[in-house]
Amino acid sequence: MTNWIKAANPLATIAGPDEARSAARMSAMALWLSAAWGGVGFVWMMMNLERIQAAMTAAVAVQTEGQSAEAAALANSIIANGAQTGLIFAGIIVVVQLALGWFQWTRPNRYIPIIFLMLSAYALLTDVFGIVSAGGIGVDATAMNPAWRMIVGLVVAAVCTLLHLGGLRGAIKLDKTAG
């Protein structure tokens, strides 16, 4: 257990190829954590698909108020199956994260941690900025994103960012010891 804690620590020193491999695999753990959270979101979306679609339709109606009939019709046609499309993309993202996590576990490299470090840091920063600019979590909680999802999402994004950072450090050290 101590080795896993050390491997997950992005500030720990990496003393050899075994520790480097363990640290590089933290990026796989982050991908699997993110996929698990995405799976929770997928199930939540499936259970609330009609409510999400209704919220999207209402938002389009507010946004197109006062615009031409053609503009309103175009916006409505785009959003007509928006919830289903979002559900499909969420499922695809979960599958891709699971596959990339497996790949990073079996063949640790630096490219996956670099890409997902940037993506998880971006997710964390945009979530925090969205909450701050909306005036707090209670203000931004909507039918499409309740407060509990926003709070847990922030925690998952922060943990994944740290794990990807540790994974990148381990992958870089692994490349140096191999080459």
Short mmCIF file of C-alpha atoms in Angstrom, two decimals:
data_model
loop_
_atom_site.label_atom_id
_atom_site.label_comp_id
_atom_site.label_asym_id
_atom_site.label_seq_id
_atom_site.Cartn_x
_atom_site.Cartn_y
_atom_site.Cartn_z
CA MET A 1 0.00 0.00 0.00
CA THR A 2 2.83 2.37 0.81
CA ASN A 3 4.25 1.86 -2.69
CA TRP A 4 0.92 2.87 -4.26
CA ILE A 5 0.70 5.95 -2.07
CA LYS A 6 4.25 6.88 -3.02
CA ALA A 7 3.53 6.21 -6.70
CA ALA A 8 0.44 8.43 -6.57
CA ASN A 9 2.36 11.30 -4.98
CA PRO A 10 3.44 13.67 -7.77
CA LEU A 11 6.19 15.12 -5.54
CA ALA A 12 7.78 11.83 -4.43
CA THR A 13 11.21 10.89 -5.66
CA ILE A 14 11.32 8.01 -8.13
CA ALA A 15 14.23 5.70 -7.40
CA GLY A 16 14.21 3.10 -10.14
CA PRO A 17 12.39 1.50 -13.04
CA ASP A 18 9.91 -0.36 -10.81
CA GLU A 19 8.91 2.82 -9.01
CA ALA A 20 8.81 4.66 -12.35
CA ARG A 21 6.49 2.01 -13.79
CA SER A 22 4.24 2.21 -10.73
CA ALA A 23 4.13 5.98 -10.99
CA ALA A 24 3.43 5.86 -14.74
CA ARG A 25 0.54 3.50 -14.05
CA MET A 26 -1.09 6.18 -11.90
CA SER A 27 -2.24 7.75 -15.13
CA ALA A 28 -4.09 4.50 -15.92
CA MET A 29 -5.69 4.66 -12.47
CA ALA A 30 -6.77 8.23 -13.19
CA LEU A 31 -8.30 7.16 -16.50
CA TRP A 32 -10.21 4.36 -14.80
CA LEU A 33 -11.38 6.72 -12.04
CA SER A 34 -12.53 9.17 -14.67
CA ALA A 35 -14.26 6.38 -16.61
CA ALA A 36 -16.02 5.25 -13.44
CA TRP A 37 -17.22 8.80 -12.82
CA GLY A 38 -18.25 9.01 -16.47
CA GLY A 39 -20.19 5.77 -16.00
CA VAL A 40 -22.04 7.33 -13.07
CA GLY A 41 -22.84 10.32 -15.29
CA PHE A 42 -23.96 8.00 -18.09
CA VAL A 43 -26.37 6.17 -15.79
CA TRP A 44 -27.63 9.47 -14.36
CA MET A 45 -28.23 10.79 -17.87
CA MET A 46 -30.09 7.63 -18.87
CA MET A 47 -32.34 7.94 -15.83
CA ASN A 48 -33.04 11.65 -16.47
CA LEU A 49 -32.99 11.79 -20.27
CA GLU A 50 -36.45 13.34 -20.67
CA ARG A 51 -35.79 15.97 -18.01
CA ILE A 52 -32.46 16.88 -19.60
CA GLN A 53 -34.06 17.14 -23.05
CA ALA A 54 -36.84 19.35 -21.64
CA ALA A 55 -34.26 21.63 -19.98
CA MET A 56 -32.32 21.87 -23.25
CA THR A 57 -35.48 22.68 -25.21
CA ALA A 58 -36.48 25.35 -22.67
CA ALA A 59 -33.00 26.90 -22.83
CA VAL A 60 -33.21 27.06 -26.64
CA ALA A 61 -36.64 28.70 -26.41
CA VAL A 62 -35.24 31.39 -24.13
CA GLN A 63 -32.18 31.93 -26.33
CA THR A 64 -34.19 32.23 -29.56
CA GLU A 65 -36.87 34.51 -28.15
CA GLY A 66 -37.23 37.52 -30.41
CA GLN A 67 -35.31 35.94 -33.29
CA SER A 68 -36.67 35.00 -36.69
CA ALA A 69 -38.75 31.86 -37.11
CA GLU A 70 -35.99 30.32 -39.25
CA ALA A 71 -33.38 30.85 -36.55
CA ALA A 72 -35.67 29.35 -33.90
CA ALA A 73 -36.47 26.37 -36.14
CA LEU A 74 -32.77 25.78 -36.84
CA ALA A 75 -31.89 25.92 -33.14
CA ASN A 76 -34.74 23.55 -32.27
CA SER A 77 -33.72 21.09 -34.97
CA ILE A 78 -30.14 21.08 -33.70
CA ILE A 79 -31.19 20.44 -30.11
CA ALA A 80 -34.01 17.99 -30.95
CA ASN A 81 -31.95 14.93 -30.03
CA GLY A 82 -29.33 16.71 -27.94
CA ALA A 83 -29.76 14.59 -24.83
CA GLN A 84 -29.49 11.32 -26.76
CA THR A 85 -26.44 12.58 -28.62
CA GLY A 86 -24.83 13.61 -25.35
CA LEU A 87 -25.55 10.17 -23.91
CA ILE A 88 -23.90 8.47 -26.90
CA PHE A 89 -20.81 10.68 -26.61
CA ALA A 90 -20.61 10.04 -22.86
CA GLY A 91 -20.64 6.30 -23.49
CA ILE A 92 -17.94 6.57 -26.14
CA ILE A 93 -15.74 8.63 -23.83
CA VAL A 94 -16.08 6.04 -21.04
CA VAL A 95 -15.07 3.21 -23.40
CA VAL A 96 -12.08 5.20 -24.74
CA GLN A 97 -10.89 6.01 -21.22
CA LEU A 98 -11.13 2.35 -20.20
CA ALA A 99 -9.16 1.28 -23.28
CA LEU A 100 -6.50 3.97 -22.86
CA GLY A 101 -6.21 3.11 -19.17
CA TRP A 102 -5.55 -0.52 -20.07
CA PHE A 103 -2.98 0.58 -22.66
CA GLN A 104 -1.23 2.87 -20.17
CA TRP A 105 -1.19 0.06 -17.60
CA THR A 106 0.34 -2.48 -19.97
CA ARG A 107 2.68 -0.14 -21.87
CA PRO A 108 3.31 3.00 -19.83
CA ASN A 109 4.21 5.96 -22.01
CA ARG A 110 4.35 9.71 -21.62
CA TYR A 111 1.81 10.69 -24.30
CA ILE A 112 -1.33 9.54 -22.51
CA PRO A 113 -0.41 11.32 -19.25
CA ILE A 114 0.45 14.53 -21.14
CA ILE A 115 -2.85 14.60 -23.00
CA PHE A 116 -5.00 13.69 -20.03
CA LEU A 117 -3.11 15.93 -17.62
CA MET A 118 -4.03 18.84 -19.86
CA LEU A 119 -7.63 17.64 -20.22
CA SER A 120 -8.17 17.03 -16.51
CA ALA A 121 -6.55 20.34 -15.53
CA TYR A 122 -8.72 22.10 -18.12
CA ALA A 123 -11.83 20.37 -16.74
CA LEU A 124 -10.92 21.36 -13.20
CA LEU A 125 -10.24 24.98 -14.11
CA THR A 126 -13.37 25.40 -16.24
CA ASP A 127 -15.54 23.79 -13.55
CA VAL A 128 -14.14 26.10 -10.87
CA PHE A 129 -14.47 29.12 -13.16
CA GLY A 130 -18.06 28.16 -14.00
CA ILE A 131 -19.00 27.88 -10.35
CA VAL A 132 -17.27 31.13 -9.41
CA SER A 133 -18.76 33.09 -12.31
CA ALA A 134 -22.25 31.71 -11.61
CA GLY A 135 -22.07 32.84 -8.00
CA GLY A 136 -21.76 29.46 -6.32
CA ILE A 137 -22.75 25.83 -6.64
CA GLY A 138 -26.40 26.39 -5.67
CA VAL A 139 -26.87 28.97 -8.42
CA ASP A 140 -25.45 26.77 -11.17
CA ALA A 141 -27.24 23.57 -10.14
CA THR A 142 -29.74 22.83 -12.88
CA ALA A 143 -31.69 19.88 -14.16
CA MET A 144 -28.73 19.02 -16.36
CA ASN A 145 -26.10 19.32 -13.65
CA PRO A 146 -27.19 19.06 -9.99
CA ALA A 147 -24.97 20.20 -7.15
CA TRP A 148 -23.86 16.72 -6.07
CA ARG A 149 -22.52 16.00 -9.58
CA MET A 150 -20.63 19.28 -9.64
CA ILE A 151 -19.00 18.70 -6.23
CA VAL A 152 -17.97 15.10 -6.91
CA GLY A 153 -16.85 16.11 -10.42
CA LEU A 154 -14.51 18.72 -8.94
CA VAL A 155 -13.00 16.17 -6.57
CA VAL A 156 -12.56 13.61 -9.36
CA ALA A 157 -10.98 16.20 -11.67
CA ALA A 158 -8.57 17.31 -8.92
CA VAL A 159 -7.56 13.73 -8.05
CA CYS A 160 -7.15 12.81 -11.73
CA THR A 161 -5.01 15.88 -12.36
CA LEU A 162 -2.67 14.86 -9.54
CA LEU A 163 -2.58 11.22 -10.67
CA HIS A 164 -1.82 12.21 -14.27
CA LEU A 165 0.95 14.51 -13.03
CA GLY A 166 2.46 11.62 -11.07
CA GLY A 167 1.95 9.35 -14.09
CA LEU A 168 3.77 11.80 -16.35
CA ARG A 169 6.70 12.02 -13.95
CA GLY A 170 6.88 8.24 -13.77
CA ALA A 171 6.66 7.84 -17.55
CA ILE A 172 9.42 10.38 -18.12
CA LYS A 173 11.63 8.62 -15.57
CA LEU A 174 10.79 5.25 -17.14
CA ASP A 175 11.83 6.56 -20.57
CA LYS A 176 15.12 7.86 -19.13
CA THR A 177 15.95 4.57 -17.43
CA ALA A 178 15.04 2.52 -20.52
CA GLY A 179 16.96 4.66 -22.98
#
